[in-house]
Short mmCIF file of C-alpha atoms and ligand atoms in Angstrom, two decimals:
data_model
loop_
_atom_site.label_atom_id
_atom_site.label_comp_id
_atom_site.label_asym_id
_atom_site.label_seq_id
_atom_site.Cartn_x
_atom_site.Cartn_y
_atom_site.Cartn_z
CA MET R 1 12.65 -4.23 10.81
CA SER R 2 14.64 -6.97 12.32
CA HIS R 3 17.16 -9.62 11.80
CA GLY R 4 15.91 -13.07 11.36
CA HIS R 5 12.50 -12.65 12.89
CA SER R 6 10.24 -14.86 10.91
CA HIS R 7 6.99 -12.94 10.87
CA ASP R 8 5.43 -10.68 8.32
CA GLY R 9 5.75 -6.99 8.95
CA ALA R 10 3.07 -4.44 8.26
CA PRO R 11 4.93 -1.25 7.78
CA CYS R 12 3.82 2.14 6.75
CA HIS R 13 7.52 2.91 6.61
CA GLY R 14 9.14 -0.36 7.21
CA HIS R 15 8.01 -1.88 10.41
CA ASP R 16 9.08 -5.35 9.52
CA HIS R 17 11.52 -7.91 10.61
CA GLU R 18 14.21 -9.53 8.64
CA GLY R 19 12.88 -12.60 6.84
CA ALA R 20 14.34 -15.85 8.09
CA GLY R 21 13.68 -17.73 4.95
CA GLY R 22 10.10 -17.23 3.97
CA SER R 23 7.28 -17.50 6.43
CA GLN R 24 4.99 -15.22 4.45
CA ARG R 25 1.53 -15.99 5.78
CA SER R 26 -1.02 -15.84 3.06
CA GLN R 27 -4.34 -14.12 3.45
CA GLN R 28 -6.00 -17.51 3.03
CA ASP R 29 -4.04 -18.98 5.94
CA VAL R 30 -5.05 -16.07 8.11
CA ALA R 31 -8.69 -16.33 7.05
CA ALA R 32 -8.68 -20.05 7.86
CA LEU R 33 -7.09 -19.38 11.24
CA VAL R 34 -9.57 -16.65 12.07
CA GLU R 35 -12.45 -19.00 11.18
CA GLN R 36 -11.04 -21.73 13.44
CA LEU R 37 -10.69 -19.28 16.30
CA ARG R 38 -14.22 -18.02 15.75
CA LEU R 39 -15.59 -21.58 15.83
CA ALA R 40 -13.64 -22.14 19.04
CA GLY R 41 -15.46 -19.16 20.55
CA VAL R 42 -12.49 -16.77 20.60
CA ASP R 43 -13.35 -13.08 20.21
CA ILE R 44 -10.98 -12.25 17.37
CA SER R 45 -11.44 -8.52 17.79
CA GLN R 46 -9.41 -8.91 20.99
CA LEU R 47 -6.49 -10.46 19.14
CA PRO R 48 -3.55 -8.30 18.16
CA ASN R 49 -3.46 -7.12 14.57
CA VAL R 50 -5.26 -9.83 12.66
CA PRO R 51 -4.46 -8.54 9.19
CA SER R 52 -7.56 -7.80 7.21
CA ALA R 53 -5.79 -6.11 4.34
CA PRO R 54 -3.69 -7.80 1.69
CA ARG R 55 0.07 -7.70 2.10
CA ASP R 56 1.03 -8.81 -1.38
CA MET R 57 -0.04 -8.21 -4.94
CA ASP R 58 -1.46 -11.71 -5.51
CA GLU R 59 -3.77 -11.49 -2.52
CA ALA R 60 -4.78 -7.99 -3.55
CA ARG R 61 -5.88 -9.04 -7.03
CA THR R 62 -8.54 -11.32 -5.54
CA LYS R 63 -9.95 -8.72 -3.12
CA SER R 64 -12.71 -6.22 -3.77
CA TYR R 65 -12.10 -2.76 -2.38
CA GLN R 66 -15.25 -1.11 -1.08
CA PHE R 67 -13.61 2.29 -0.68
CA TRP R 68 -10.65 2.29 -3.02
CA SER R 69 -12.74 1.13 -5.99
CA THR R 70 -14.53 4.51 -5.77
CA GLN R 71 -11.28 6.51 -5.94
CA PRO R 72 -9.25 7.85 -8.88
CA VAL R 73 -6.51 5.22 -8.74
CA PRO R 74 -5.57 2.53 -11.28
CA GLN R 75 -7.33 -0.83 -10.88
CA MET R 76 -5.36 -3.61 -9.24
CA ASN R 77 -4.93 -5.59 -12.46
CA GLU R 78 -4.43 -2.57 -14.72
CA MET R 79 -1.13 -2.51 -16.62
CA VAL R 80 -0.48 1.12 -17.47
CA PRO R 81 1.49 1.47 -20.73
CA ALA R 82 4.82 3.30 -20.72
CA ASP R 83 3.50 6.28 -22.71
CA VAL R 84 0.73 7.06 -20.19
CA ASN R 85 1.69 9.51 -17.43
CA CYS R 86 -1.25 11.70 -16.44
CA ALA R 87 -4.00 12.53 -13.99
CA ILE R 88 -6.96 10.14 -13.85
CA GLU R 89 -9.55 12.81 -13.07
CA GLU R 90 -9.37 16.38 -14.33
CA ALA R 91 -8.72 19.16 -11.87
CA ILE R 92 -12.03 20.48 -10.51
CA PRO R 93 -12.42 24.29 -10.63
CA MET R 94 -11.74 25.53 -7.13
CA ASP R 95 -15.26 26.92 -6.60
CA LYS R 96 -16.72 23.50 -7.53
CA VAL R 97 -14.87 21.58 -4.83
CA ARG R 98 -17.23 20.48 -2.06
CA ALA R 99 -17.26 23.20 0.59
CA GLU R 100 -18.65 21.24 3.57
CA PRO R 101 -16.58 18.75 5.54
CA PHE R 102 -17.55 15.09 5.19
CA SER R 103 -19.75 13.68 7.96
CA LEU R 104 -18.20 11.77 10.80
CA PRO R 105 -20.12 9.15 12.80
CA ALA R 106 -22.34 10.76 15.48
CA GLY R 107 -20.37 11.80 18.55
CA PHE R 108 -17.20 12.82 16.70
CA ARG R 109 -16.03 16.11 15.21
CA TRP R 110 -13.21 17.48 13.08
CA SER R 111 -10.47 19.37 14.89
CA ASN R 112 -7.20 20.66 13.44
CA VAL R 113 -4.23 19.74 15.58
CA ASP R 114 -2.11 22.82 16.28
CA LEU R 115 1.43 21.49 16.53
CA ASN R 116 2.67 24.81 17.93
CA ASP R 117 0.54 24.18 20.99
CA ALA R 118 2.59 21.90 23.24
CA ASP R 119 -0.52 20.20 24.67
CA GLN R 120 -1.95 19.39 21.24
CA LEU R 121 1.41 18.17 19.98
CA LEU R 122 1.56 15.86 22.98
CA GLU R 123 -1.96 14.62 22.24
CA LEU R 124 -0.93 13.72 18.70
CA TYR R 125 2.26 12.09 19.97
CA ASN R 126 0.22 10.03 22.43
CA LEU R 127 -2.36 8.97 19.83
CA LEU R 128 0.40 7.74 17.53
CA THR R 129 2.68 6.22 20.12
CA LYS R 130 -0.19 4.06 21.36
CA ASN R 131 -2.08 3.42 18.12
CA TYR R 132 0.19 3.79 15.09
CA VAL R 133 1.86 1.11 12.95
CA GLU R 134 2.74 -2.20 14.61
CA ASP R 135 4.11 -5.42 13.23
CA ASP R 136 1.57 -8.24 12.95
CA ASP R 137 2.74 -9.84 16.18
CA SER R 138 2.35 -6.69 18.25
CA MET R 139 5.97 -6.75 19.32
CA PHE R 140 7.03 -3.33 18.06
CA ARG R 141 5.19 -0.07 17.39
CA PHE R 142 6.55 3.09 15.76
CA ASP R 143 7.28 5.81 18.27
CA TYR R 144 7.74 8.99 16.24
CA SER R 145 8.95 11.69 18.62
CA ALA R 146 7.09 14.98 19.04
CA GLU R 147 10.03 16.88 17.45
CA PHE R 148 9.94 14.47 14.54
CA LEU R 149 6.21 15.10 14.03
CA LYS R 150 6.86 18.83 13.92
CA TRP R 151 9.67 18.30 11.40
CA ALA R 152 7.62 15.99 9.18
CA LEU R 153 4.38 18.00 9.31
CA GLN R 154 5.53 21.62 9.53
CA VAL R 155 7.40 21.82 6.22
CA PRO R 156 7.54 25.20 4.45
CA GLY R 157 4.04 25.95 3.14
CA HIS R 158 2.29 23.70 5.66
CA ARG R 159 -1.36 24.44 6.45
CA ALA R 160 -3.24 24.17 9.73
CA GLU R 161 -6.20 22.41 8.09
CA TRP R 162 -3.93 19.67 6.73
CA HIS R 163 -3.17 18.51 10.28
CA CYS R 164 -6.56 16.97 10.41
CA GLY R 165 -7.75 15.45 13.67
CA VAL R 166 -10.95 13.85 14.93
CA ARG R 167 -12.13 14.30 18.51
CA ALA R 168 -14.85 12.67 20.61
CA ASP R 169 -17.56 15.20 21.50
CA SER R 170 -18.03 13.69 24.95
CA ASN R 171 -14.52 14.11 26.36
CA ASN R 172 -12.70 16.01 23.59
CA ARG R 173 -10.13 13.21 23.19
CA LEU R 174 -8.11 13.07 19.96
CA LEU R 175 -9.05 9.74 18.38
CA ALA R 176 -7.89 9.94 14.76
CA PHE R 177 -5.53 11.87 12.53
CA ILE R 178 -4.39 12.27 8.94
CA GLY R 179 -1.66 14.65 7.76
CA ALA R 180 -0.78 16.21 4.42
CA VAL R 181 2.25 18.30 3.49
CA PRO R 182 2.92 20.10 0.21
CA GLN R 183 5.58 18.49 -1.95
CA THR R 184 6.42 18.89 -5.61
CA VAL R 185 7.17 15.49 -7.12
CA ARG R 186 8.49 14.57 -10.53
CA VAL R 187 6.92 11.46 -12.06
CA TYR R 188 8.88 10.41 -15.15
CA ASN R 189 9.05 13.67 -17.15
CA LYS R 190 6.22 15.52 -15.39
CA THR R 191 6.65 17.73 -12.36
CA VAL R 192 3.48 17.86 -10.29
CA ASP R 193 2.49 19.89 -7.21
CA MET R 194 1.22 17.27 -4.81
CA VAL R 195 0.84 16.53 -1.15
CA GLU R 196 2.42 13.71 0.76
CA ILE R 197 -0.03 11.95 3.05
CA ASN R 198 1.27 10.57 6.32
CA PHE R 199 0.32 9.61 9.88
CA LEU R 200 -3.10 8.16 9.06
CA CYS R 201 -4.18 6.76 12.38
CA VAL R 202 -7.44 5.68 14.00
CA HIS R 203 -7.50 4.88 17.72
CA LYS R 204 -7.72 1.14 18.37
CA ASN R 205 -11.17 1.55 19.96
CA LEU R 206 -12.51 3.16 16.80
CA ARG R 207 -11.17 0.72 14.22
CA SER R 208 -13.14 -1.06 11.48
CA ARG R 209 -15.90 1.57 11.53
CA ARG R 210 -14.98 3.07 8.15
CA VAL R 211 -13.47 6.16 9.73
CA ALA R 212 -10.29 5.83 7.61
CA PRO R 213 -12.18 6.39 4.32
CA VAL R 214 -13.81 9.50 5.81
CA LEU R 215 -10.39 10.83 6.84
CA ILE R 216 -9.02 10.15 3.36
CA ARG R 217 -12.00 11.83 1.66
CA GLU R 218 -11.82 14.82 3.96
CA ILE R 219 -8.08 15.43 3.52
CA THR R 220 -8.58 15.04 -0.24
CA ARG R 221 -11.26 17.73 -0.11
CA ARG R 222 -9.07 20.06 1.96
CA VAL R 223 -6.22 19.56 -0.50
CA ASN R 224 -8.45 19.95 -3.59
CA ILE R 225 -9.73 23.28 -2.24
CA THR R 226 -6.19 24.63 -2.64
CA GLY R 227 -5.96 23.48 -6.26
CA ILE R 228 -3.92 20.31 -5.66
CA PHE R 229 -5.29 17.02 -7.01
CA GLN R 230 -2.44 14.51 -6.61
CA ALA R 231 -0.85 12.84 -3.60
CA ALA R 232 2.00 10.46 -2.85
CA PHE R 233 1.98 8.03 0.06
CA THR R 234 3.34 4.67 1.18
CA ALA R 235 1.77 1.77 3.04
CA GLY R 236 2.55 -1.74 4.19
CA ILE R 237 -0.78 -2.97 2.83
CA VAL R 238 -1.69 -3.43 -0.82
CA ILE R 239 -4.50 -1.29 -2.19
CA PRO R 240 -5.09 -0.24 -5.82
CA LYS R 241 -2.47 0.22 -7.13
CA PRO R 242 1.20 0.49 -6.13
CA VAL R 243 3.47 2.39 -8.49
CA SER R 244 6.32 0.41 -6.93
CA VAL R 245 6.80 -2.34 -4.36
CA CYS R 246 9.87 -1.79 -2.20
CA ARG R 247 11.43 -3.80 0.58
CA TYR R 248 13.22 -2.83 3.78
CA TYR R 249 16.67 -4.15 4.64
CA HIS R 250 18.16 -3.99 8.12
CA ARG R 251 21.71 -3.67 9.30
CA SER R 252 22.34 -4.62 12.94
CA LEU R 253 24.41 -2.14 14.90
CA ASN R 254 23.64 -3.52 18.34
CA PRO R 255 22.99 -7.21 17.61
CA ARG R 256 22.83 -8.31 21.25
CA LYS R 257 19.93 -5.97 22.00
CA LEU R 258 18.14 -6.77 18.75
CA ILE R 259 18.33 -10.46 19.58
CA ASP R 260 17.23 -9.82 23.19
CA VAL R 261 14.06 -8.07 22.07
CA ARG R 262 13.46 -10.71 19.36
CA PHE R 263 13.83 -8.23 16.56
CA SER R 264 16.47 -10.65 15.28
CA HIS R 265 17.52 -14.11 16.19
CA LEU R 266 20.91 -15.66 16.54
CA SER R 267 21.41 -17.48 13.30
CA SER R 268 22.33 -21.14 13.44
CA LYS R 269 26.06 -21.83 13.68
CA MET R 270 26.62 -18.38 15.18
CA THR R 271 27.47 -17.54 18.75
CA MET R 272 26.65 -14.17 20.29
CA ALA R 273 30.34 -13.30 20.37
CA ARG R 274 30.79 -14.08 16.68
CA THR R 275 27.64 -12.15 15.80
CA ILE R 276 28.87 -9.09 17.68
CA ARG R 277 32.21 -9.33 15.90
CA LEU R 278 30.50 -9.73 12.52
CA TYR R 279 28.63 -6.44 12.92
CA LYS R 280 31.44 -4.48 14.55
CA LEU R 281 32.18 -1.19 12.80
CA PRO R 282 35.22 1.11 12.78
CA ASP R 283 35.10 4.10 15.12
CA GLU R 284 35.49 6.69 12.38
CA PRO R 285 34.16 7.04 8.81
CA ALA R 286 36.49 6.09 5.96
CA THR R 287 35.71 9.36 4.18
CA ARG R 288 38.11 11.58 6.11
CA ASN R 289 36.50 14.89 5.20
CA LEU R 290 32.95 13.86 6.14
CA ARG R 291 31.40 16.29 8.64
CA GLU R 292 27.98 17.31 9.90
CA MET R 293 26.02 19.43 7.42
CA THR R 294 25.31 23.04 8.43
CA ALA R 295 22.87 25.68 7.20
CA GLY R 296 25.79 27.25 5.30
CA ASP R 297 26.05 24.10 3.13
CA VAL R 298 22.49 24.41 1.87
CA PRO R 299 23.19 26.19 -1.44
CA GLN R 300 25.76 23.59 -2.53
CA VAL R 301 23.76 20.61 -1.25
CA TYR R 302 20.70 21.98 -3.04
CA LYS R 303 22.53 21.85 -6.39
CA LEU R 304 24.20 18.50 -5.71
CA LEU R 305 21.03 16.71 -4.63
CA THR R 306 18.78 18.32 -7.22
CA LYS R 307 21.12 17.11 -9.98
CA SER R 308 21.42 13.63 -8.49
CA LEU R 309 17.65 13.16 -8.17
CA GLU R 310 17.29 13.61 -11.93
CA GLN R 311 18.35 9.99 -12.44
CA TYR R 312 15.18 8.61 -10.81
CA LYS R 313 11.67 8.24 -12.22
CA LEU R 314 9.95 9.32 -9.02
CA ALA R 315 11.71 12.03 -7.03
CA PRO R 316 11.01 15.08 -4.88
CA VAL R 317 11.62 18.49 -6.41
CA TYR R 318 12.81 21.10 -3.95
CA ASN R 319 11.44 24.44 -5.10
CA SER R 320 13.72 26.48 -2.87
CA GLU R 321 16.77 26.22 -0.69
CA GLU R 322 14.43 26.76 2.23
CA GLU R 323 12.59 23.50 1.45
CA LEU R 324 15.85 21.59 1.22
CA ALA R 325 17.16 23.18 4.42
CA HIS R 326 14.05 22.04 6.25
CA ALA R 327 14.51 18.49 4.99
CA LEU R 328 18.23 18.14 5.66
CA VAL R 329 19.75 20.60 8.15
CA PRO R 330 20.45 18.34 11.15
CA ARG R 331 18.06 18.19 14.11
CA LYS R 332 19.17 16.09 17.06
CA ASN R 333 17.07 12.91 17.41
CA VAL R 334 15.26 13.69 14.16
CA VAL R 335 17.44 14.04 11.07
CA TYR R 336 21.19 13.55 10.70
CA SER R 337 23.05 14.84 7.62
CA TYR R 338 26.71 14.87 6.70
CA VAL R 339 28.70 16.32 3.82
CA ALA R 340 32.17 15.73 2.40
CA GLU R 341 33.94 18.93 1.45
CA ASN R 342 37.17 18.91 -0.60
CA HIS R 343 40.13 21.24 -0.06
CA ASN R 344 38.61 23.76 -2.47
CA GLY R 345 35.55 24.06 -0.25
CA LYS R 346 33.42 22.14 -2.73
CA ILE R 347 30.85 19.71 -1.36
CA THR R 348 31.23 16.45 -3.25
CA ASP R 349 29.08 14.00 -1.26
CA MET R 350 26.22 14.05 1.20
CA ILE R 351 24.33 11.48 3.22
CA SER R 352 21.46 11.61 5.68
CA PHE R 353 19.29 9.41 7.85
CA TYR R 354 16.36 10.02 10.17
CA SER R 355 15.59 8.71 13.62
CA LEU R 356 12.46 6.62 14.15
CA PRO R 357 12.45 4.55 17.31
CA SER R 358 9.99 1.76 17.96
CA THR R 359 8.48 0.87 21.29
CA VAL R 360 9.23 -2.69 22.32
CA MET R 361 6.02 -4.06 23.73
CA GLY R 362 6.40 -6.63 26.46
CA SER R 363 10.14 -6.66 27.01
CA ALA R 364 11.29 -6.09 30.55
CA ALA R 365 14.87 -5.31 29.59
CA HIS R 366 14.35 -2.81 26.77
CA LYS R 367 11.70 -0.17 26.17
CA ALA R 368 12.68 0.95 22.67
CA ILE R 369 14.67 0.09 19.58
CA TYR R 370 16.54 3.10 18.20
CA ALA R 371 16.42 2.84 14.43
CA ALA R 372 18.08 5.06 11.83
CA TYR R 373 16.46 5.15 8.38
CA LEU R 374 18.54 5.98 5.33
CA TYR R 375 17.24 9.20 3.75
CA TYR R 376 18.83 11.12 0.83
CA TYR R 377 22.43 10.76 -0.33
CA VAL R 378 24.75 11.69 -3.19
CA ALA R 379 28.00 9.79 -3.70
CA GLY R 380 30.27 12.08 -5.71
CA SER R 381 33.88 11.45 -4.70
CA VAL R 382 33.48 8.03 -3.02
CA SER R 383 31.44 4.91 -3.78
CA VAL R 384 27.84 4.46 -2.59
CA LYS R 385 29.17 1.54 -0.57
CA GLN R 386 31.74 3.63 1.28
CA LEU R 387 29.27 6.45 1.87
CA ILE R 388 26.56 4.18 3.28
CA ASN R 389 29.12 2.30 5.36
CA ASP R 390 30.19 5.65 6.77
CA SER R 391 26.58 6.41 7.66
CA LEU R 392 26.44 3.06 9.52
CA ILE R 393 29.51 4.18 11.47
CA LEU R 394 27.98 7.57 12.24
CA ALA R 395 24.64 6.02 13.26
CA ASN R 396 26.50 3.58 15.46
CA LYS R 397 28.34 6.47 17.14
CA GLU R 398 24.96 8.08 17.76
CA LYS R 399 23.90 4.85 19.56
CA PHE R 400 21.31 3.62 17.10
CA ASP R 401 20.57 -0.11 17.39
CA VAL R 402 19.73 -0.78 13.76
CA PHE R 403 20.07 0.94 10.40
CA ASN R 404 17.22 0.47 7.91
CA ALA R 405 17.13 1.16 4.20
CA LEU R 406 14.69 0.48 1.39
CA ASP R 407 15.87 -1.20 -1.81
CA LEU R 408 15.33 2.05 -3.75
CA MET R 409 17.94 4.38 -5.30
CA HIS R 410 21.28 2.46 -5.49
CA ASN R 411 20.81 0.79 -2.13
CA ASP R 412 20.30 -2.72 -3.42
CA GLU R 413 23.86 -2.79 -4.77
CA ILE R 414 25.46 -2.53 -1.34
CA PHE R 415 23.20 -4.56 0.97
CA SER R 416 25.07 -7.83 0.91
CA ASP R 417 28.56 -6.28 1.23
CA LEU R 418 27.47 -4.10 4.12
CA LYS R 419 25.70 -6.98 5.96
CA PHE R 420 22.13 -5.80 5.61
CA GLY R 421 19.49 -8.53 5.98
CA LYS R 422 16.28 -8.57 3.98
CA GLY R 423 13.11 -7.60 5.83
CA ASP R 424 9.97 -9.61 5.38
CA GLY R 425 7.36 -6.94 4.68
CA ASN R 426 7.00 -4.76 1.63
CA LEU R 427 6.50 -1.04 1.49
CA GLN R 428 4.21 0.00 -1.37
CA TYR R 429 4.50 3.42 -3.05
CA TYR R 430 1.25 5.02 -4.21
CA LEU R 431 0.18 8.01 -6.25
CA TYR R 432 -3.39 9.30 -5.88
CA ASN R 433 -5.19 10.44 -9.02
CA TRP R 434 -2.25 9.59 -11.25
CA LYS R 435 -1.74 6.89 -13.83
CA CYS R 436 1.72 5.82 -14.98
CA ALA R 437 3.75 2.71 -15.68
CA ASP R 438 5.07 0.70 -12.72
CA MET R 439 8.56 1.47 -11.48
CA LYS R 440 11.32 -0.78 -10.21
CA PRO R 441 12.52 0.06 -6.68
CA SER R 442 15.86 1.23 -8.11
CA GLU R 443 13.94 3.84 -10.12
CA ILE R 444 12.48 5.42 -6.97
CA GLY R 445 14.24 8.49 -5.57
CA LEU R 446 11.53 9.64 -3.15
CA VAL R 447 11.83 8.80 0.56
CA LEU R 448 8.85 9.49 2.80
CA GLN R 449 9.29 9.50 6.56
C1 COA S 501 -4.86 2.39 8.97
C2 COA S 501 -6.09 2.63 9.83
C3 COA S 501 -6.28 4.11 10.03
C4 COA S 501 -7.30 2.08 9.09
O1 COA S 501 -8.43 2.23 9.91
P1 COA S 501 -9.43 1.02 10.16
O2 COA S 501 -10.35 1.40 11.24
O3 COA S 501 -8.57 -0.20 10.39
O4 COA S 501 -10.16 0.82 8.75
P2 COA S 501 -11.60 1.39 8.30
O5 COA S 501 -12.64 0.38 8.60
O6 COA S 501 -11.85 2.74 8.86
O7 COA S 501 -11.39 1.54 6.72
C5 COA S 501 -11.02 0.49 5.92
C6 COA S 501 -10.65 1.03 4.55
O8 COA S 501 -9.46 1.84 4.68
C7 COA S 501 -8.46 1.34 3.81
N1 COA S 501 -7.15 1.47 4.43
C8 COA S 501 -6.71 0.85 5.54
N2 COA S 501 -5.43 1.19 5.78
C9 COA S 501 -5.07 2.03 4.81
C10 COA S 501 -3.87 2.71 4.51
N3 COA S 501 -2.78 2.58 5.27
N4 COA S 501 -3.84 3.51 3.43
C11 COA S 501 -4.91 3.65 2.64
N5 COA S 501 -6.10 3.01 2.86
C12 COA S 501 -6.16 2.22 3.94
C13 COA S 501 -8.80 -0.12 3.64
O9 COA S 501 -8.23 -0.64 2.47
C14 COA S 501 -10.32 -0.08 3.59
O10 COA S 501 -10.77 0.32 2.30
P3 COA S 501 -11.34 -0.79 1.24
O11 COA S 501 -12.67 -1.20 1.73
O12 COA S 501 -11.36 -0.10 -0.08
O13 COA S 501 -10.34 -1.94 1.29
C15 COA S 501 -5.96 1.94 11.21
O14 COA S 501 -5.97 0.54 11.04
C16 COA S 501 -4.73 2.35 11.95
O15 COA S 501 -4.68 3.41 12.57
N6 COA S 501 -3.69 1.48 11.92
C17 COA S 501 -2.42 1.75 12.54
C18 COA S 501 -1.68 2.83 11.83
C19 COA S 501 -1.49 2.56 10.35
O16 COA S 501 -1.25 1.45 9.92
N7 COA S 501 -1.58 3.64 9.56
C20 COA S 501 -1.38 3.58 8.14
C21 COA S 501 0.02 3.77 7.86
S1 COA S 501 0.34 3.65 6.11
#
């Protein structure tokens, strides 16, 4: 997420910078560089984020996947025909699912993280804030707040054993985590009870020891035990095999700060004053009747959004108003939602974004970038362009520095008019144990946090 920074990003959910005209480093370049450093006697394990995983489809096709080749996912070079839309492996009868947890390396043990316990929530926050997704240059790292983690992981129907932690026996420290939440998802014409997987994280000191595959196997087992056999997730890396490859776009709200922290750069021929003017927004939304969503709006928003999501090939299905209320009723510093209500009391439009700051590593002046991420919206009485521009205005009022959006839904149509810049890392969408034809970003209606 940035404007004009010229490095590759490695997002789980869009931790990239705006591309400044194509400095995509290939895996080969990185491999050659690593070899040179090794010959020069540099300990590469001490270097920040040397990418070991492919970032684009071409690199991925040449790689062999020790773990993912054992999993029920399509092969990297498999072209799934349009009429195929089904599970890869049959559901296993519940009493046949492995009952014992997978083995961790000696000295570590499984431990559910109880997010209702303030100390454990803080432990998870600390693990992630120090060890979660960074860009390749170690300039920015996601800083999901503790309230956000509760929101994202304690959805209706959440389960304690799906907040799956790993602790060191010696000092009890939380060193790894993987989360799953229940979510019904429609894929083309099939509606499937799945989980969304998120917050996979292994402490930096425990990396490259094949702990991630154990976490993935163990959460799969814990999900299978409940009779669920599919999952949806996103990642900045390419593994077999994305259902869609999306891209983040970034809209500067506070260009001076973004340039200061090198999230963006001042483009040639532009002065700071002109840049600030370029990104200046009105004080109030153009949609006069736009207001904050309340719990009382849930029944109408439920109908409006449910109908709107039908146009996409991959979309969440909210099984109850309670599920939708959890996703969208505003929570300060977590999720912001607005509705437009006409004079008959009918809700015609809605828009939402969530708050995901990033820590700025190594800047004296600024500790964090406050980023808003576009979430769900329905443009009923106004254009998508006006509605998203209004959300820029609202995010700006809330003092966000940047507004990020993927090129899914109808977003691509408005990026250039609303002064979004293209990011330089992709975000891949994945389905586990499901085989279907690839989707264009504009066919995706599912937003993961
Ligand atoms: C992602 C992370 C947990 C992987 O752990 P690791 O110690 O680097 O990797 P391990 O040696 O344990 O395992 C490597 C295997 O995990 C897979 N893997 C790595 N990251 C993955 C991801 N995000 N999703 C799915 N699989 C992943 C690799 O492809 C590899 O499998 P392969 O041999 O089939 O290619 C760790 O690097 C981390 O915490 N990174 C920061 C947070 C992050 O990026 N989380 C993922 C967000 S989508």
